[in-house]
Coordinates of C-alpha atoms in Angstrom, one line a residue:
X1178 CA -5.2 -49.1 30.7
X1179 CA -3.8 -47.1 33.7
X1180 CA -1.5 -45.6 31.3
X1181 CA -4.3 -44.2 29.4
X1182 CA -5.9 -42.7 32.4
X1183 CA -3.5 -41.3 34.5
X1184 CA -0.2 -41.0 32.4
X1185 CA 2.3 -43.1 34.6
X1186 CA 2.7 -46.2 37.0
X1187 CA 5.1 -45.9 39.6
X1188 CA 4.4 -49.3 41.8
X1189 CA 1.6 -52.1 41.5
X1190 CA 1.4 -53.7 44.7
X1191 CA 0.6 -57.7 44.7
X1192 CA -1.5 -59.3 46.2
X1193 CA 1.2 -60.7 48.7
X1194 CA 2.9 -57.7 48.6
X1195 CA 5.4 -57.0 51.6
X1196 CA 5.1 -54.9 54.4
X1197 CA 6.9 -52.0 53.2
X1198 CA 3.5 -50.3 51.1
X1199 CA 2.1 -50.0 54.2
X1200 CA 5.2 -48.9 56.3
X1201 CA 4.7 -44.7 57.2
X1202 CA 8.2 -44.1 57.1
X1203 CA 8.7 -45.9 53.6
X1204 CA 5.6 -43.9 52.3
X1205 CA 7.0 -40.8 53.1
X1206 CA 10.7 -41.4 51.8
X1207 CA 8.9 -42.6 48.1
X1208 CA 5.6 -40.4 48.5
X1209 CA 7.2 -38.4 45.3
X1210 CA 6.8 -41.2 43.1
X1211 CA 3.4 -40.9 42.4
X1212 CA 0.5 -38.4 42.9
X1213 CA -2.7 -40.4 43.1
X1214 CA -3.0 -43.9 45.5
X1215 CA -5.5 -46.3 44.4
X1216 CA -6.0 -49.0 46.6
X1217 CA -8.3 -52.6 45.8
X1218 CA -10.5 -54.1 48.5
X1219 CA -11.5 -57.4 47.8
X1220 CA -10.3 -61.1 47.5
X1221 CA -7.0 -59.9 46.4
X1222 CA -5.8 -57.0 48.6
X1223 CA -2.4 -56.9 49.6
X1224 CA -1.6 -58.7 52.9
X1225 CA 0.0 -55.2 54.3
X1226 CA -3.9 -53.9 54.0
X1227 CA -5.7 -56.7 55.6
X1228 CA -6.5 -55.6 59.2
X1229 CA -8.2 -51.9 59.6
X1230 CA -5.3 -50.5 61.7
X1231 CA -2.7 -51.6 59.0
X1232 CA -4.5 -49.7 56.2
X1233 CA -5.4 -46.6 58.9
X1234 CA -1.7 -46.2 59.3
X1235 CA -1.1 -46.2 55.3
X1236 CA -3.7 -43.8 54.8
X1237 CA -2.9 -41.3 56.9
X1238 CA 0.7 -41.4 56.0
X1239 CA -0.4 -40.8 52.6
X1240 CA -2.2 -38.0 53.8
X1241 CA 0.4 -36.4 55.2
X1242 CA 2.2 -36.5 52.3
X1243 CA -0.1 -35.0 50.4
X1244 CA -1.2 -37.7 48.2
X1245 CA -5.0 -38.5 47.2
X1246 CA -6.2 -41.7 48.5
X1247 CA -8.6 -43.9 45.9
X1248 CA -10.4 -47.1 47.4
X1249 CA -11.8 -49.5 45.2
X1250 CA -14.3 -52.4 46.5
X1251 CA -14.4 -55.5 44.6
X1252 CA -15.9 -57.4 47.1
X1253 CA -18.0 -56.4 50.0
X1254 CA -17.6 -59.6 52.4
X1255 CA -14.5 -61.3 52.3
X1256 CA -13.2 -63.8 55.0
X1257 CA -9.8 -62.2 56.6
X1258 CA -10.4 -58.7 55.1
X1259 CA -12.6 -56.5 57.5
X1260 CA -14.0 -54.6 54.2
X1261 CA -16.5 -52.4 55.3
X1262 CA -15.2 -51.7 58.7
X1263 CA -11.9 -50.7 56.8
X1264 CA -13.9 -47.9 55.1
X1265 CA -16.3 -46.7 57.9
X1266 CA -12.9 -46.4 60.3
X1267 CA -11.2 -44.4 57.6
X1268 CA -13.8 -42.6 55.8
X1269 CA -11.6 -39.4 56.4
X1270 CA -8.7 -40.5 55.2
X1271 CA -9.9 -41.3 51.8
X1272 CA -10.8 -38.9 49.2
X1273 CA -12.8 -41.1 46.8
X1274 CA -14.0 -44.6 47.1
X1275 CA -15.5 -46.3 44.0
X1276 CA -17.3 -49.3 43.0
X1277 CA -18.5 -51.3 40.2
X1278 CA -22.7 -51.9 40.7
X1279 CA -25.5 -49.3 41.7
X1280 CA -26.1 -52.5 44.1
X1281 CA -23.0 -52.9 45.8
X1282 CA -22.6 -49.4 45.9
X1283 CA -26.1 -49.0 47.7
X1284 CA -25.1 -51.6 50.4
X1285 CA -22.2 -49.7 51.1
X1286 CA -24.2 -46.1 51.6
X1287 CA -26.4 -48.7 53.9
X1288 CA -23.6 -49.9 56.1
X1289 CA -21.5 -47.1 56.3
X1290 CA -22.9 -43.8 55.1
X1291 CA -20.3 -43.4 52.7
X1292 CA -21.6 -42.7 49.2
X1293 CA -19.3 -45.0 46.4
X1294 CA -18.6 -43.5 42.9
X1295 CA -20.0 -46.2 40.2
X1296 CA -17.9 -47.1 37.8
X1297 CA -18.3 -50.5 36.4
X1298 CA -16.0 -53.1 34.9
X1299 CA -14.6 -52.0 31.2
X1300 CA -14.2 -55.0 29.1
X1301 CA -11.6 -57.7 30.0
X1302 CA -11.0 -58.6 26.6
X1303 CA -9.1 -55.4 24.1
X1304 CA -10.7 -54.1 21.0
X1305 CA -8.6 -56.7 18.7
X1306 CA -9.5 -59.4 20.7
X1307 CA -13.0 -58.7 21.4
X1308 CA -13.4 -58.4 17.6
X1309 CA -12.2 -61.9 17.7
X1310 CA -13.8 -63.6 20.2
X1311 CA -17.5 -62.2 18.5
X1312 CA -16.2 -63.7 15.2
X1313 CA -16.0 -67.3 16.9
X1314 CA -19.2 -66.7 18.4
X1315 CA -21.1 -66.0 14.8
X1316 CA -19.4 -69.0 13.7
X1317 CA -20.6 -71.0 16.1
X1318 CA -24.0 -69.9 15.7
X1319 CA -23.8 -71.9 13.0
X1320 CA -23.6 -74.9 14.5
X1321 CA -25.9 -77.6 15.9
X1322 CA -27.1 -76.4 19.4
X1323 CA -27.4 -79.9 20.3
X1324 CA -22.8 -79.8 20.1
X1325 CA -22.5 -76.8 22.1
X1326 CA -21.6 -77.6 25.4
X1327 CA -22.4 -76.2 29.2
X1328 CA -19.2 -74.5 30.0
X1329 CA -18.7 -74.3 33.7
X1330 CA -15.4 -71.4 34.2
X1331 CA -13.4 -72.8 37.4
X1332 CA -10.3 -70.6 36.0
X1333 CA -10.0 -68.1 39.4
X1334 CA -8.6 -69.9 42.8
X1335 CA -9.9 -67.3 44.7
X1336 CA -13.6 -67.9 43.6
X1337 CA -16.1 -69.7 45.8
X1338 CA -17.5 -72.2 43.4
X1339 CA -19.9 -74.8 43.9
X1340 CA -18.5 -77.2 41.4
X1341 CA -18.3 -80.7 43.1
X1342 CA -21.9 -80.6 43.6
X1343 CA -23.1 -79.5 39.9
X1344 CA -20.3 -82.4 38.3
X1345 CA -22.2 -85.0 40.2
X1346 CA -25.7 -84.0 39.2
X1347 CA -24.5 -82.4 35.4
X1348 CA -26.2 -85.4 33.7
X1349 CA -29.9 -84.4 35.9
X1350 CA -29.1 -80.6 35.5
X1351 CA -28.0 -80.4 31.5
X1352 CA -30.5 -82.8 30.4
X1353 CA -28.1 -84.9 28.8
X1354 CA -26.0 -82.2 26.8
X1355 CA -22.3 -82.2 27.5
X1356 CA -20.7 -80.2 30.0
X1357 CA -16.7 -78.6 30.2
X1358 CA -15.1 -77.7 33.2
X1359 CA -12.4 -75.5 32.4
X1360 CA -9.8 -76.1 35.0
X1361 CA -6.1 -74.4 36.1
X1362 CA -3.8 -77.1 37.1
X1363 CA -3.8 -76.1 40.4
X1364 CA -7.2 -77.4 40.5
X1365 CA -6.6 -80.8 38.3
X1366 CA -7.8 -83.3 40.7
X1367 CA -10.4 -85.9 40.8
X1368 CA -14.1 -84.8 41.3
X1369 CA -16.4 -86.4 43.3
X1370 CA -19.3 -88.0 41.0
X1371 CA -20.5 -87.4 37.3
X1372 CA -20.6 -89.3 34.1
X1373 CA -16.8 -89.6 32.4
X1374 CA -19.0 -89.5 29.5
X1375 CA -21.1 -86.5 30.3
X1376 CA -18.5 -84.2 31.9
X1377 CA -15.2 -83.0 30.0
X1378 CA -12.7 -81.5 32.6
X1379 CA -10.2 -79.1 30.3
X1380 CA -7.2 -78.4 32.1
X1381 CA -5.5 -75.0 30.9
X1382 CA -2.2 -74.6 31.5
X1383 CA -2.3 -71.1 30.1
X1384 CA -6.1 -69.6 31.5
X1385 CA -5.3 -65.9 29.8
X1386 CA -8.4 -64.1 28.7
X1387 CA -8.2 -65.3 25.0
X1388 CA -8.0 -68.7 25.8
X1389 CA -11.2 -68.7 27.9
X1390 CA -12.7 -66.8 25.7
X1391 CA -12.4 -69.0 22.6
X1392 CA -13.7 -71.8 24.7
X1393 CA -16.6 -69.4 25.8
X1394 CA -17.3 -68.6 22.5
X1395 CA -18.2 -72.8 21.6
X1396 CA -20.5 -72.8 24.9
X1397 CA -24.6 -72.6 24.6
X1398 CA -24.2 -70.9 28.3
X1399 CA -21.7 -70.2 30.7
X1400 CA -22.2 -71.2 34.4
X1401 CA -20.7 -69.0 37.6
X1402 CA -21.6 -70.9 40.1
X1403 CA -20.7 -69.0 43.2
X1404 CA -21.6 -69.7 46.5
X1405 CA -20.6 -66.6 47.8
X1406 CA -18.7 -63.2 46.0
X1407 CA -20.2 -59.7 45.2
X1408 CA -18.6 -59.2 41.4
X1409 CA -16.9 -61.7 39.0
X1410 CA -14.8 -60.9 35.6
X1411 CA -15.9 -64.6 34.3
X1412 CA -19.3 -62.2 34.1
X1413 CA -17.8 -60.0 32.5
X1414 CA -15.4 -62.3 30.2
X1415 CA -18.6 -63.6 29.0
X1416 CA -20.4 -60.8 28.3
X1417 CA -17.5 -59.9 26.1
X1418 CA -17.8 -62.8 24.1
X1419 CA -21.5 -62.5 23.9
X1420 CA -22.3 -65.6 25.6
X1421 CA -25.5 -66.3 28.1
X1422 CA -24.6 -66.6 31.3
X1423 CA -26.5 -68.1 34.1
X1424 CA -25.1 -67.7 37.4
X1425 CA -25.5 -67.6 41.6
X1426 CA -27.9 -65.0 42.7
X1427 CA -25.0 -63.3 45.2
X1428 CA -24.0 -60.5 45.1
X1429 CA -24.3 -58.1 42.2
X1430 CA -23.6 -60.1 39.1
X1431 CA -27.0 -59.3 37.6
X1432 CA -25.9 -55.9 37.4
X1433 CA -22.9 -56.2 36.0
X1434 CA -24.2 -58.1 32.9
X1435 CA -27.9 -59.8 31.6
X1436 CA -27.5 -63.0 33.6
X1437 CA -30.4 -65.4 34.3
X1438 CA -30.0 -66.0 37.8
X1439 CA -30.5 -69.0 40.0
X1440 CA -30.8 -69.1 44.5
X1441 CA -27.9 -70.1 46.7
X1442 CA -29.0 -72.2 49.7
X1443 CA -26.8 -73.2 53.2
X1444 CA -25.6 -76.5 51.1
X1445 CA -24.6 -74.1 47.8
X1446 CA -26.4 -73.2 44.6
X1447 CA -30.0 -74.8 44.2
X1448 CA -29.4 -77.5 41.9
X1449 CA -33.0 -77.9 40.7
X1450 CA -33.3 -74.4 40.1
X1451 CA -30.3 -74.5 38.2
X1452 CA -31.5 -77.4 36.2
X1453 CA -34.9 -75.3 35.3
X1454 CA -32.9 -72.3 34.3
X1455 CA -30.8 -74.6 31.8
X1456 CA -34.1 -75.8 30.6
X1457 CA -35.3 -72.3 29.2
X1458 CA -34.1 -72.6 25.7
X1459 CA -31.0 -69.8 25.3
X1460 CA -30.5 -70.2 21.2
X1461 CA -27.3 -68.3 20.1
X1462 CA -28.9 -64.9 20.5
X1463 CA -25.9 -61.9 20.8
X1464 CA -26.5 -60.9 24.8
X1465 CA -24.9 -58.0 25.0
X1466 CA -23.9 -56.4 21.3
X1467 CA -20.5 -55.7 20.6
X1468 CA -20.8 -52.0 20.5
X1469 CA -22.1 -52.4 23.8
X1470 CA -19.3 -53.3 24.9
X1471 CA -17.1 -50.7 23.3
X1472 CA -19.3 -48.1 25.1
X1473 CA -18.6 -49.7 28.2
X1474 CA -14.8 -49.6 27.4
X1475 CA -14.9 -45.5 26.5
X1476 CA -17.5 -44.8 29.7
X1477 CA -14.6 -47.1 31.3
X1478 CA -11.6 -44.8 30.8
X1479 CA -14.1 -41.7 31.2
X1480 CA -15.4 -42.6 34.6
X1481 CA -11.7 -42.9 36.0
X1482 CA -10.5 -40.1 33.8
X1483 CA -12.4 -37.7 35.7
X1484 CA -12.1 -39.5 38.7
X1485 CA -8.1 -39.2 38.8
X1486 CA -8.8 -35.7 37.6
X1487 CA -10.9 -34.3 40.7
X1488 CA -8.6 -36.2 43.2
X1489 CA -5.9 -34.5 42.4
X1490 CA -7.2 -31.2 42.3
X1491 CA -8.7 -32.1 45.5
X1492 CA -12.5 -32.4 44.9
X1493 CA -13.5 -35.0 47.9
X1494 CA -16.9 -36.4 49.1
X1495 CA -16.9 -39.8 50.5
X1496 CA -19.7 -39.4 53.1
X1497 CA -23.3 -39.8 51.8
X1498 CA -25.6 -36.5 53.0
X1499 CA -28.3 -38.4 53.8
X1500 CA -28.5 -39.4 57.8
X1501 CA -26.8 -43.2 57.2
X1502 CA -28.4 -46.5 59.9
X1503 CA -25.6 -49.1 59.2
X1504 CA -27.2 -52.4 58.6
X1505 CA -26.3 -56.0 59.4
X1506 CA -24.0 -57.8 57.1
X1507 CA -26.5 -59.8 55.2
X1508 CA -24.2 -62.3 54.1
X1509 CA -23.4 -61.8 50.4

């Protein structure tokens, strides 16, 4: 995809990247390799950007050089990663920052007067195998709804799921239709609680997109049960396949896809709320229509297109004109 939009790749920086992508003197010896830097904020930046002096020092050695800055926030509150600070402290040093919902891009104009680009999350799944994944999902259509399982998506480490909780209450909260926990094996250990013969636990050695997706495509509903988070690609995952999805009320998941939502309390997500929503009959209806998806896909590669354009002709606003009163963190 980053081919597509901007021609060439020079690095990707990992998650636990070393300190060198955030060294000045290392940036300025390799500033030549590239012509636009786009950084993530969220769950997942690299360690060398997680403190607001580290990623100060990166960006104004990349300004130095010369090079466009682009800041992407995937999550607005994350424990270790001083998010919003990061981009009030170096709203000068950036020349775009983007996010992914109207909602979180509000919150951020609220707390630090800077005024996100929105551009949200293309498809996960390619044309071929969105094409696919719709196919299994007509098929299953065709099944008794009474055999199509709750699927519960505890694929992503990093996510703040509330699944101990909903396992020991599944057989109160599905009304006695099955539920599968799909599982990595880092997370293949005993669960407190539910029926053996109620809850499936599906360990995936391989969780790639495909994978979760055929299993998506078998489900009556997919559950995201988040305590806490501001996006999540299992949202979009199953929006791709065409699923319903009812999920956390955090964040901005309801604008990232038609999700029937459900309140998060201090102990987690409100089991008997959950139950309710479960309750409402879903049928097999087609959420979000394939060609929805491809329009998301082509407004996708447009938005950044024109994004990675401007930056590098040097067309930068990242402060909102309106007078800004920073707000509280209100938790999610």
């Amino acid at each position: 995809m980053v081919r597509r939009l901007h021609g060439r790749i020079a690095r990707i920086i990992q998650p636990h990247g070393d300190d060198r992508f955030a060294d000045g003197d290392w940036i300025h010896t390799h500033s030549l390799e590239w012509d636009v830097v786009h950084l993530m904020l969220g769950r997942d930046t690299p360690v060398p950007f997680r403190s607001v002096e580290q990623m100060t020092s990166a960006l104004r050695a990349h300004r130095e050089c010369a090079v466009p800055t682009v800041v992407t926030v995937l999550d607005l509150h994350v424990t270790g990663v001083p998010v919003l600070e990061s981009l009030e402290a170096n709203a000068h040093l950036i020349s775009r920052v983007t996010t992914l919902t109207k909602g979180a891009a509000d919150r951020i104009a609220d707390a630090t007067g800077i005024r996100p680009v929105v551009i949200p999350h293309g498809p996960v799944l390619n044309h071929h195998d969105l094409s696919l994944a719709r196919r299994w999902r007509r098929h299953v259509r065709l099944l008794p709804t009474d055999a199509a399982p709750v699927l519960v998506c505890a694929t992503d480490p990093s996510e703040d799921l509330d699944v101990d909780r909903l396992v020991a209450a599944a057989d109160r909260i599905t009304a006695g239709r099955p539920l599968r926990l799909l599982v990595t094996p880092d997370r293949a250990r005993p669960l407190a609680g539910g029926d053996p013969q109620r809850v499936e636990r599906v360990v995936l050695e391989r969780a790639d997109d495909l994978t979760i997706a055929r299993e998506m495509a078998r489900a009556e509903v997919v559950v995201v049960p988040l305590r806490s988070g501001s996006h999540s690609r299992v949202v979009e995952l199953a929006a791709d396949v065409g699923v319903p999805i009812v999920a956390s009320a955090v964040g901005h998941l309801a604008d990232q896809a038609p999700v029937r939502t459900v309140p998060v309390g201090p102990e987690g997500i409100d089991l008997d709320a959950l139950g309710k929503a479960l309750r409402r009959p879903f049928g097999f209806t087609t959420r979000s229509p394939q060609c929805q998806r491809e329009r998301a896909e082509h407004a996708f590669v447009a938005g950044w297109s024109d994004l990675y354009s401007r930056v590098r002709m040097g067309h930068t606003v990242v402060r909102s004109t309106a007078p800004c009163a920073p707000r509280p963190p209100e938790g999610q």
